[in-house]
Amino acid sequence: MNAVRHNLFEDAQALLVAPLFFAFAVLLFREAGLLTGGTVGVAFLIHYLSGWPIGLLLFAINLPFYLLALRAMGRDFTVKTFLAVSLLALYTELLPGLVELHKLDRLFAAIMGGFLAGISLLMLIRHKASLGGVNILALFLQERFGLRAGAVQMGIDAIIVLGAIFVVTPDKVALSVLGAVMLNLVLALNHRSD
């Protein structure tokens, strides 16, 4: 089967929309006191411990991963990923000023946040980009060794989210695990290297 490349307009819409979906997932998780996996999860942990802005943390945490992306995935992937992470950092800081949630069920936040995050990552993967960090590592392992990106990411995400037991209450950790499972379920069922 011949792969059809996305044109510049299609790539641009994915790079603008996918980080917005993920930023909305971050908003849901933050408002519910939850977190997710990957570098976003690490940013959440630091945010909960320090109060530092999640957007700034996301941007900073991802900086070292661009070297792996450049070596393993190429310049175009790295540039697109840098743009997507930068927009995610910006959207994450802007959305709380645009959306005010008066009532949010934590179970719904976990499930819907996970689905939105998974759809966001799937969009970016299909446009040869990611949201950095663990996603870069998962895509690299899939490309290099044929490991399913969703399964790799789920394992790493589980470790990060379970590490939250020292930061948030056990019920919030359980719901965060559910959100991470929903995210990775979207990837595992909808993305294959072929």
Coordinates of N, CA, C and O in Angstrom, one line a residue:
M1 N 0.8 -1.2 0.0 CA 0.0 0.0 0.0 C 0.9 1.2 0.0 O 1.8 1.4 0.8
N2 N 0.7 2.2 -0.9 CA 1.4 3.4 -1.0 C 0.9 4.4 0.0 O -0.2 4.7 0.1
A3 N 1.9 4.9 0.8 CA 1.5 5.9 1.8 C 1.3 7.3 1.1 O 2.1 7.7 0.3
V4 N 0.3 8.0 1.5 CA 0.0 9.3 1.0 C 0.5 10.3 2.0 O 0.1 10.2 3.2
R5 N 1.3 11.2 1.6 CA 1.9 12.2 2.5 C 0.9 13.3 2.7 O 0.1 13.7 1.8
H6 N 0.9 13.9 3.9 CA 0.0 15.0 4.2 C 0.6 16.3 3.6 O 1.9 16.5 3.6
N7 N -0.2 17.2 3.1 CA 0.3 18.5 2.6 C 0.5 19.4 3.7 O 0.2 19.2 4.9
L8 N 1.1 20.6 3.4 CA 1.5 21.6 4.4 C 0.2 22.1 5.2 O 0.3 22.2 6.4
F9 N -0.9 22.3 4.5 CA -2.1 22.7 5.2 C -2.6 21.7 6.2 O -3.0 22.0 7.3
E10 N -2.6 20.4 5.8 CA -3.0 19.3 6.6 C -2.1 19.2 7.9 O -2.6 19.0 9.0
D11 N -0.8 19.3 7.6 CA 0.1 19.3 8.8 C -0.1 20.4 9.7 O -0.1 20.3 10.9
A12 N -0.3 21.6 9.1 CA -0.5 22.8 10.0 C -1.8 22.7 10.8 O -1.8 23.0 12.0
Q13 N -2.9 22.2 10.3 CA -4.1 22.0 11.1 C -3.9 21.0 12.2 O -4.4 21.2 13.3
A14 N -3.2 19.9 11.9 CA -2.9 19.0 13.0 C -2.0 19.6 14.1 O -2.3 19.3 15.3
L15 N -1.0 20.3 13.7 CA -0.1 20.9 14.7 C -0.8 22.0 15.5 O -0.4 22.3 16.6
L16 N -1.9 22.6 15.0 CA -2.6 23.6 15.7 C -3.7 23.0 16.6 O -3.9 23.4 17.7
V17 N -4.4 22.0 16.0 CA -5.6 21.4 16.7 C -5.2 20.3 17.8 O -5.7 20.3 18.9
A18 N -4.3 19.4 17.4 CA -3.9 18.3 18.3 C -3.4 18.9 19.7 O -3.9 18.4 20.7
P19 N -2.5 19.8 19.7 CA -2.1 20.3 21.1 C -3.2 21.0 21.8 O -3.3 21.0 23.1
L20 N -4.2 21.6 21.1 CA -5.4 22.2 21.8 C -6.2 21.1 22.4 O -6.7 21.3 23.6
F21 N -6.4 20.0 21.7 CA -7.2 18.9 22.4 C -6.4 18.4 23.6 O -7.0 18.1 24.6
F22 N -5.1 18.2 23.5 CA -4.3 17.8 24.6 C -4.4 18.8 25.8 O -4.5 18.4 26.9
A23 N -4.3 20.1 25.4 CA -4.4 21.1 26.5 C -5.7 21.1 27.2 O -5.8 21.3 28.4
F24 N -6.8 20.7 26.5 CA -8.1 20.6 27.1 C -8.1 19.4 28.1 O -8.7 19.5 29.1
A25 N -7.4 18.3 27.6 CA -7.3 17.2 28.5 C -6.5 17.6 29.8 O -6.9 17.2 30.9
V26 N -5.4 18.3 29.6 CA -4.7 18.8 30.8 C -5.5 19.6 31.7 O -5.5 19.5 32.9
L27 N -6.4 20.5 31.1 CA -7.3 21.3 31.9 C -8.2 20.4 32.7 O -8.4 20.6 33.9
L28 N -8.8 19.4 32.1 CA -9.7 18.5 32.8 C -8.9 17.8 33.9 O -9.5 17.7 35.1
F29 N -7.8 17.2 33.6 CA -7.0 16.6 34.7 C -6.6 17.5 35.8 O -6.8 17.1 37.0
R30 N -6.2 18.7 35.5 CA -5.8 19.6 36.5 C -7.0 20.0 37.4 O -6.9 20.1 38.6
E31 N -8.1 20.3 36.8 CA -9.3 20.7 37.5 C -9.8 19.6 38.5 O -10.4 19.9 39.5
A32 N -9.6 18.4 38.0 CA -10.0 17.2 38.8 C -8.9 16.8 39.8 O -9.1 15.8 40.6
G33 N -7.7 17.4 39.8 CA -6.6 17.0 40.7 C -6.0 15.7 40.2 O -5.3 15.0 41.0
L34 N -6.1 15.4 38.9 CA -5.5 14.2 38.4 C -4.2 14.5 37.6 O -3.8 15.6 37.6
L35 N -3.6 13.5 37.0 CA -2.5 13.7 36.1 C -2.5 12.6 35.1 O -3.4 11.8 35.1
T36 N -1.5 12.7 34.2 CA -1.4 11.7 33.2 C 0.0 11.2 33.1 O 0.8 11.6 34.0
G37 N 0.4 10.4 32.1 CA 1.7 9.9 32.0 C 2.6 10.8 31.1 O 2.2 11.9 30.8
G38 N 3.7 10.2 30.8 CA 4.7 10.9 29.9 C 5.3 12.1 30.5 O 5.2 12.3 31.8
T39 N 5.8 13.0 29.7 CA 6.4 14.2 30.2 C 5.4 15.1 30.8 O 5.7 15.9 31.7
V40 N 4.1 15.0 30.3 CA 3.1 15.8 30.8 C 2.8 15.4 32.3 O 2.6 16.2 33.2
G41 N 2.9 14.1 32.5 CA 2.7 13.6 33.9 C 3.8 14.1 34.8 O 3.6 14.4 36.0
V42 N 5.1 14.1 34.3 CA 6.2 14.6 35.1 C 6.0 16.1 35.4 O 6.2 16.5 36.5
A43 N 5.5 16.8 34.4 CA 5.2 18.3 34.6 C 4.1 18.4 35.7 O 4.2 19.3 36.5
F44 N 3.1 17.6 35.6 CA 2.0 17.6 36.6 C 2.6 17.4 38.0 O 2.2 18.1 39.0
L45 N 3.4 16.4 38.2 CA 4.0 16.0 39.5 C 4.8 17.2 40.0 O 4.6 17.6 41.2
I46 N 5.6 17.8 39.2 CA 6.4 19.0 39.6 C 5.5 20.2 39.9 O 5.7 20.9 40.9
H47 N 4.4 20.3 39.1 CA 3.4 21.4 39.4 C 2.8 21.2 40.7 O 2.6 22.2 41.5
Y48 N 2.3 20.0 41.0 CA 1.6 19.8 42.2 C 2.5 20.0 43.4 O 2.1 20.4 44.5
L49 N 3.8 19.7 43.3 CA 4.8 19.8 44.4 C 5.3 21.3 44.5 O 5.5 21.7 45.7
S50 N 5.4 22.0 43.4 CA 6.0 23.3 43.5 C 5.1 24.5 43.2 O 5.3 25.6 43.6
G51 N 4.0 24.2 42.4 CA 3.1 25.3 42.0 C 3.6 26.0 40.7 O 2.9 26.9 40.2
W52 N 4.7 25.5 40.1 CA 5.2 26.1 38.9 C 4.2 25.9 37.8 O 3.5 24.9 37.8
P53 N 4.1 26.8 36.8 CA 3.2 26.6 35.7 C 3.5 25.3 34.9 O 4.6 25.1 34.5
I54 N 2.4 24.6 34.6 CA 2.5 23.4 33.8 C 3.1 23.6 32.4 O 3.9 22.9 31.9
G55 N 2.6 24.7 31.8 CA 3.1 25.0 30.4 C 4.6 25.2 30.4 O 5.3 24.7 29.5
L56 N 5.1 26.0 31.3 CA 6.6 26.2 31.3 C 7.3 24.9 31.6 O 8.3 24.6 31.0
L57 N 6.8 24.1 32.5 CA 7.4 22.8 32.8 C 7.4 21.9 31.6 O 8.4 21.2 31.3
L58 N 6.3 21.8 30.9 CA 6.2 21.0 29.7 C 7.3 21.4 28.6 O 7.9 20.5 28.1
F59 N 7.4 22.7 28.4 CA 8.4 23.2 27.5 C 9.8 22.8 27.9 O 10.6 22.2 27.1
A60 N 10.1 23.0 29.2 CA 11.5 22.7 29.7 C 11.8 21.2 29.7 O 12.9 20.8 29.3
I61 N 10.9 20.4 30.2 CA 11.2 19.0 30.3 C 11.4 18.3 29.0 O 12.2 17.4 28.8
N62 N 10.8 18.9 27.9 CA 10.9 18.3 26.6 C 12.2 18.6 25.9 O 12.6 18.0 24.9
L63 N 12.9 19.6 26.3 CA 14.1 20.1 25.6 C 15.1 19.0 25.4 O 15.6 18.9 24.2
P64 N 15.5 18.2 26.3 CA 16.5 17.1 26.1 C 16.0 16.1 25.0 O 16.9 15.5 24.3
F65 N 14.7 15.9 24.9 CA 14.2 14.8 24.0 C 14.4 15.2 22.5 O 14.3 14.3 21.7
Y66 N 14.5 16.5 22.2 CA 14.7 16.9 20.9 C 16.0 16.3 20.2 O 16.0 16.1 19.0
L67 N 17.0 16.1 21.0 CA 18.2 15.5 20.5 C 18.0 14.1 20.0 O 18.4 13.7 19.0
L68 N 17.2 13.3 20.8 CA 16.9 11.9 20.4 C 16.0 12.0 19.2 O 16.2 11.2 18.2
A69 N 15.0 12.9 19.2 CA 14.1 13.0 18.0 C 14.9 13.4 16.8 O 14.7 12.8 15.7
L70 N 15.9 14.3 16.9 CA 16.7 14.7 15.7 C 17.5 13.5 15.2 O 17.5 13.3 14.0
R71 N 18.1 12.8 16.1 CA 18.9 11.6 15.7 C 18.1 10.5 15.2 O 18.4 9.9 14.2
A72 N 17.0 10.2 15.9 CA 16.2 9.0 15.5 C 15.1 9.2 14.5 O 14.8 8.3 13.7
M73 N 14.5 10.4 14.5 CA 13.3 10.6 13.7 C 13.5 11.6 12.6 O 12.6 11.8 11.8
G74 N 14.6 12.4 12.6 CA 14.8 13.3 11.6 C 14.4 14.8 11.9 O 13.7 15.0 12.9
R75 N 14.9 15.6 11.0 CA 14.6 17.1 11.2 C 13.2 17.5 11.1 O 12.7 18.2 12.0
D76 N 12.4 17.0 10.1 CA 11.0 17.4 10.0 C 10.2 17.0 11.2 O 9.4 17.8 11.7
F77 N 10.4 15.7 11.6 CA 9.7 15.3 12.8 C 10.0 16.1 14.0 O 9.1 16.5 14.8
T78 N 11.3 16.5 14.2 CA 11.7 17.2 15.4 C 11.2 18.7 15.3 O 10.7 19.2 16.3
V79 N 11.2 19.3 14.2 CA 10.6 20.6 14.1 C 9.1 20.6 14.4 O 8.6 21.5 15.1
K80 N 8.4 19.7 13.8 CA 7.0 19.6 14.0 C 6.7 19.3 15.5 O 5.8 19.9 16.1
T81 N 7.5 18.5 16.1 CA 7.3 18.1 17.5 C 7.6 19.4 18.4 O 6.8 19.7 19.3
F82 N 8.6 20.1 18.1 CA 8.9 21.3 18.8 C 7.8 22.3 18.7 O 7.4 22.9 19.7
L83 N 7.2 22.5 17.5 CA 6.1 23.4 17.4 C 4.9 22.9 18.2 O 4.2 23.7 18.9
A84 N 4.6 21.6 18.1 CA 3.4 21.0 18.8 C 3.6 21.2 20.4 O 2.7 21.5 21.1
V85 N 4.8 20.9 20.9 CA 5.0 21.0 22.3 C 4.9 22.5 22.7 O 4.4 22.8 23.8
S86 N 5.5 23.4 21.9 CA 5.4 24.8 22.2 C 4.0 25.3 22.3 O 3.6 26.0 23.2
L87 N 3.2 24.8 21.3 CA 1.8 25.2 21.3 C 1.0 24.6 22.5 O 0.2 25.2 23.1
L88 N 1.4 23.3 22.8 CA 0.8 22.7 24.0 C 1.1 23.5 25.3 O 0.2 23.8 26.1
A89 N 2.3 23.9 25.4 CA 2.7 24.8 26.6 C 1.9 26.1 26.6 O 1.4 26.5 27.7
L90 N 1.8 26.7 25.5 CA 1.0 28.0 25.4 C -0.5 27.7 25.7 O -1.1 28.4 26.5
Y91 N -1.1 26.8 25.0 CA -2.5 26.5 25.2 C -2.8 26.1 26.6 O -3.8 26.5 27.2
T92 N -1.9 25.3 27.3 CA -2.1 24.9 28.6 C -2.2 26.1 29.6 O -3.0 26.1 30.5
E93 N -1.4 27.1 29.3 CA -1.5 28.3 30.1 C -2.7 29.2 29.8 O -3.2 29.9 30.6
L94 N -3.1 29.2 28.5 CA -4.2 30.1 28.1 C -5.6 29.6 28.4 O -6.5 30.3 28.7
L95 N -5.8 28.2 28.3 CA -7.1 27.7 28.4 C -7.8 28.0 29.8 O -9.0 28.2 29.7
P96 N -7.1 27.9 30.9 CA -7.9 28.2 32.1 C -8.5 29.6 32.1 O -9.5 29.9 32.8
G97 N -8.0 30.6 31.3 CA -8.6 31.9 31.2 C -9.7 31.9 30.3 O -10.5 32.9 30.2
L98 N -9.9 30.9 29.4 CA -11.0 30.8 28.5 C -12.1 29.9 28.9 O -13.2 30.0 28.4
V99 N -11.8 28.9 29.7 CA -12.8 27.9 30.1 C -12.9 27.9 31.6 O -11.9 27.8 32.3
E100 N -14.1 28.0 32.1 CA -14.3 27.9 33.6 C -15.3 26.8 33.9 O -16.4 26.8 33.4
L101 N -14.8 25.8 34.6 CA -15.6 24.6 34.9 C -16.2 24.8 36.3 O -15.5 24.9 37.2
H102 N -17.5 24.7 36.3 CA -18.2 24.9 37.6 C -18.5 23.5 38.3 O -18.6 23.4 39.5
K103 N -18.6 22.5 37.4 CA -18.8 21.1 38.0 C -18.1 20.2 37.1 O -18.2 20.2 35.9
L104 N -17.3 19.3 37.7 CA -16.5 18.3 36.9 C -16.4 17.0 37.7 O -15.8 17.0 38.8
D105 N -17.0 16.0 37.2 CA -16.9 14.7 37.8 C -15.5 14.1 37.5 O -15.1 14.1 36.3
R106 N -14.8 13.6 38.5 CA -13.5 13.1 38.3 C -13.4 11.9 37.4 O -12.5 11.8 36.6
L107 N -14.4 11.0 37.5 CA -14.4 9.9 36.6 C -14.5 10.3 35.2 O -13.8 9.8 34.3
F108 N -15.4 11.3 34.9 CA -15.6 11.8 33.5 C -14.3 12.5 33.1 O -13.8 12.3 32.0
A109 N -13.7 13.3 34.0 CA -12.4 13.9 33.6 C -11.3 12.9 33.3 O -10.6 13.2 32.3
A110 N -11.2 11.9 34.0 CA -10.2 10.8 33.7 C -10.4 10.2 32.3 O -9.5 10.1 31.5
I111 N -11.7 9.8 32.1 CA -12.0 9.1 30.8 C -11.9 10.0 29.6 O -11.2 9.8 28.6
M112 N -12.6 11.2 29.7 CA -12.6 12.1 28.6 C -11.2 12.7 28.4 O -10.8 12.9 27.2
G113 N -10.5 13.1 29.4 CA -9.2 13.6 29.3 C -8.3 12.6 28.6 O -7.5 12.9 27.8
G114 N -8.4 11.3 29.0 CA -7.6 10.2 28.4 C -7.9 10.1 26.9 O -7.0 10.0 26.0
F115 N -9.2 10.1 26.6 CA -9.6 10.0 25.1 C -9.1 11.2 24.3 O -8.6 11.1 23.2
L116 N -9.3 12.4 24.9 CA -8.8 13.6 24.2 C -7.3 13.6 24.0 O -6.8 13.9 22.9
A117 N -6.6 13.2 25.0 CA -5.1 13.1 24.9 C -4.7 12.1 23.9 O -3.8 12.3 23.0
G118 N -5.4 10.9 23.9 CA -5.1 9.9 22.9 C -5.3 10.3 21.5 O -4.5 10.0 20.6
I119 N -6.5 10.9 21.2 CA -6.8 11.4 19.9 C -5.8 12.4 19.4 O -5.4 12.4 18.3
S120 N -5.4 13.3 20.4 CA -4.4 14.3 20.1 C -3.1 13.7 19.6 O -2.5 14.0 18.6
L121 N -2.6 12.7 20.4 CA -1.3 12.0 20.0 C -1.5 11.3 18.7 O -0.6 11.3 17.9
L122 N -2.6 10.6 18.5 CA -2.9 9.9 17.2 C -2.8 10.9 16.0 O -2.2 10.5 15.0
M123 N -3.4 12.0 16.2 CA -3.3 13.0 15.1 C -1.9 13.4 14.8 O -1.5 13.4 13.6
L124 N -1.1 13.7 15.8 CA 0.2 14.1 15.6 C 1.1 13.0 15.0 O 1.9 13.2 14.1
I125 N 0.9 11.7 15.5 CA 1.6 10.6 15.0 C 1.4 10.5 13.5 O 2.3 10.2 12.7
R126 N 0.1 10.6 13.1 CA -0.2 10.5 11.7 C 0.4 11.6 10.8 O 0.4 11.5 9.6
H127 N 0.8 12.7 11.4 CA 1.4 13.8 10.7 C 2.9 13.9 11.0 O 3.5 14.9 10.9
K128 N 3.4 12.7 11.5 CA 4.9 12.6 11.7 C 5.4 13.6 12.7 O 6.3 14.4 12.5
A129 N 4.7 13.7 13.9 CA 5.0 14.6 15.0 C 4.6 13.9 16.3 O 4.0 12.9 16.3
S130 N 4.9 14.6 17.4 CA 4.5 14.1 18.7 C 4.5 15.2 19.7 O 4.7 16.4 19.3
L131 N 4.2 14.9 20.9 CA 4.2 15.9 22.0 C 5.5 15.7 22.9 O 5.5 16.0 24.0
G132 N 6.5 15.1 22.3 CA 7.8 15.0 22.9 C 7.9 13.8 23.9 O 7.1 13.0 24.0
G133 N 9.0 13.9 24.6 CA 9.3 13.0 25.7 C 9.1 11.5 25.4 O 9.7 10.9 24.5
V134 N 8.2 10.9 26.2 CA 7.9 9.5 26.2 C 7.4 9.1 24.8 O 7.7 8.0 24.3
N135 N 6.6 10.0 24.2 CA 6.0 9.7 22.9 C 7.1 9.6 21.9 O 7.1 8.7 21.0
I136 N 8.2 10.4 21.9 CA 9.3 10.3 21.0 C 10.0 8.9 21.2 O 10.3 8.2 20.3
L137 N 10.2 8.6 22.5 CA 10.8 7.3 22.8 C 10.0 6.1 22.3 O 10.5 5.2 21.7
A138 N 8.7 6.2 22.5 CA 7.8 5.1 22.0 C 7.8 5.0 20.5 O 7.8 3.9 20.0
L139 N 7.7 6.1 19.8 CA 7.8 6.1 18.3 C 9.1 5.6 17.8 O 9.2 4.8 16.9
F140 N 10.2 6.0 18.5 CA 11.5 5.5 18.1 C 11.6 4.0 18.2 O 12.1 3.3 17.3
L141 N 11.1 3.5 19.4 CA 11.2 2.0 19.6 C 10.3 1.3 18.6 O 10.6 0.2 18.2
Q142 N 9.2 1.9 18.2 CA 8.3 1.3 17.2 C 9.0 1.2 15.8 O 9.0 0.2 15.2
E143 N 9.5 2.4 15.4 CA 10.2 2.4 14.1 C 11.5 1.5 14.1 O 11.7 0.9 13.1
R144 N 12.2 1.5 15.2 CA 13.5 0.8 15.2 C 13.3 -0.7 15.4 O 14.0 -1.5 14.8
F145 N 12.4 -1.1 16.4 CA 12.3 -2.5 16.8 C 10.9 -3.1 16.6 O 10.7 -4.2 16.9
G146 N 10.0 -2.3 16.0 CA 8.7 -2.9 15.8 C 7.8 -3.0 17.0 O 6.7 -3.6 16.9
L147 N 8.2 -2.4 18.1 CA 7.3 -2.5 19.3 C 6.1 -1.5 19.1 O 6.3 -0.4 18.6
R148 N 4.9 -1.9 19.5 CA 3.8 -1.0 19.4 C 3.9 0.2 20.3 O 4.1 0.1 21.5
A149 N 3.8 1.4 19.7 CA 4.0 2.6 20.4 C 3.0 2.8 21.6 O 3.4 3.2 22.6
G150 N 1.8 2.3 21.3 CA 0.8 2.4 22.4 C 1.2 1.6 23.6 O 1.0 2.0 24.8
A151 N 1.7 0.4 23.4 CA 2.0 -0.5 24.5 C 3.2 0.0 25.2 O 3.3 0.0 26.5
V152 N 4.2 0.5 24.5 CA 5.4 1.1 25.1 C 5.0 2.3 26.0 O 5.4 2.4 27.2
Q153 N 4.3 3.1 25.4 CA 3.9 4.4 26.1 C 3.0 4.0 27.3 O 3.2 4.6 28.4
M154 N 2.1 3.0 27.2 CA 1.3 2.6 28.3 C 2.2 2.2 29.5 O 1.9 2.5 30.7
G155 N 3.2 1.4 29.2 CA 4.1 0.9 30.3 C 4.8 2.0 31.0 O 4.8 2.1 32.3
I156 N 5.3 2.9 30.3 CA 6.1 4.1 30.9 C 5.1 5.0 31.6 O 5.4 5.5 32.7
D157 N 3.9 5.2 31.0 CA 2.9 6.1 31.6 C 2.5 5.5 33.0 O 2.3 6.2 33.9
A158 N 2.3 4.2 33.0 CA 1.9 3.5 34.2 C 2.9 3.8 35.4 O 2.5 4.0 36.5
I159 N 4.2 3.7 35.0 CA 5.2 3.9 36.0 C 5.1 5.4 36.6 O 5.2 5.6 37.8
I160 N 5.0 6.3 35.6 CA 4.9 7.7 36.0 C 3.7 8.0 36.9 O 3.7 8.6 37.9
V161 N 2.5 7.5 36.4 CA 1.3 7.8 37.2 C 1.3 7.1 38.5 O 0.9 7.6 39.5
L162 N 1.8 5.9 38.6 CA 1.9 5.2 39.9 C 2.8 5.9 40.8 O 2.7 5.9 42.0
G163 N 3.8 6.6 40.3 CA 4.7 7.4 41.1 C 4.0 8.5 41.8 O 4.5 9.1 42.8
A164 N 2.9 8.9 41.3 CA 2.1 10.0 41.9 C 1.5 9.6 43.2 O 1.0 10.5 43.9
I165 N 1.6 8.4 43.6 CA 1.1 8.0 44.9 C 1.7 8.8 46.1 O 1.1 9.0 47.1
F166 N 2.9 9.3 45.8 CA 3.5 10.1 46.8 C 3.1 11.6 46.8 O 3.6 12.4 47.6
V167 N 2.3 12.0 45.8 CA 2.0 13.4 45.5 C 0.5 13.6 45.7 O 0.1 14.7 46.2
V168 N -0.4 12.7 45.2 CA -1.8 12.9 45.3 C -2.4 11.7 46.0 O -1.8 10.7 46.2
T169 N -3.7 11.8 46.3 CA -4.4 10.7 47.1 C -4.6 9.5 46.2 O -4.6 9.6 45.0
P170 N -4.7 8.3 46.8 CA -4.8 7.1 46.1 C -6.0 7.0 45.1 O -5.9 6.5 44.0
D171 N -7.1 7.6 45.5 CA -8.2 7.7 44.5 C -7.9 8.5 43.3 O -8.3 8.1 42.2
K172 N -7.2 9.5 43.5 CA -6.8 10.3 42.3 C -5.7 9.6 41.4 O -5.7 9.7 40.2
V173 N -4.9 8.8 42.1 CA -3.9 8.0 41.3 C -4.7 7.0 40.5 O -4.4 6.8 39.3
A174 N -5.7 6.3 41.1 CA -6.5 5.3 40.4 C -7.2 5.9 39.2 O -7.2 5.3 38.1
L175 N -7.8 7.1 39.4 CA -8.4 7.7 38.3 C -7.4 8.2 37.2 O -7.7 8.2 36.0
S176 N -6.3 8.6 37.6 CA -5.2 9.0 36.7 C -4.7 7.8 35.9 O -4.5 7.9 34.7
V177 N -4.6 6.6 36.5 CA -4.3 5.4 35.8 C -5.4 5.1 34.8 O -5.1 4.8 33.6
L178 N -6.6 5.3 35.1 CA -7.7 5.1 34.2 C -7.6 6.0 33.0 O -7.7 5.6 31.8
G179 N -7.3 7.3 33.3 CA -7.1 8.2 32.2 C -5.9 7.8 31.3 O -6.0 7.9 30.0
A180 N -4.8 7.4 31.8 CA -3.7 6.9 31.1 C -4.0 5.7 30.2 O -3.6 5.5 29.1
V181 N -4.8 4.8 30.8 CA -5.3 3.6 30.0 C -6.1 4.0 28.9 O -6.0 3.5 27.7
M182 N -7.0 5.0 29.1 CA -7.9 5.5 28.0 C -7.0 6.1 26.9 O -7.2 5.8 25.7
L183 N -6.1 6.9 27.2 CA -5.2 7.5 26.3 C -4.5 6.4 25.4 O -4.5 6.5 24.2
N184 N -3.9 5.5 26.1 CA -3.1 4.5 25.4 C -4.0 3.5 24.7 O -3.5 2.9 23.7
L185 N -5.2 3.3 25.1 CA -6.1 2.4 24.4 C -6.4 3.0 23.0 O -6.4 2.3 22.0
V186 N -6.6 4.3 23.0 CA -6.8 5.0 21.7 C -5.6 4.7 20.8 O -5.8 4.4 19.6
L187 N -4.4 4.9 21.3 CA -3.2 4.6 20.5 C -3.1 3.2 20.1 O -2.8 2.8 18.9
A188 N -3.3 2.3 21.0 CA -3.0 0.9 20.8 C -4.0 0.3 19.8 O -3.7 -0.5 18.9
L189 N -5.3 0.8 19.8 CA -6.3 0.3 18.9 C -6.3 1.0 17.5 O -6.9 0.5 16.5
N190 N -5.7 2.2 17.4 CA -5.8 3.0 16.2 C -4.5 3.3 15.5 O -4.5 3.9 14.5
H191 N -3.4 2.8 16.0 CA -2.1 3.1 15.4 C -1.3 1.9 15.3 O -1.1 1.2 16.3
R192 N -0.8 1.6 14.0 CA 0.1 0.6 13.8 C 1.2 1.2 12.9 O 1.0 2.1 12.1
S193 N 2.4 0.6 12.9 CA 3.5 1.1 12.1 C 3.2 1.0 10.6 O 3.7 1.8 9.8
D194 N 2.2 0.1 10.2 CA 1.9 0.0 8.8 C 0.7 0.8 8.4 O 0.1 0.7 7.3

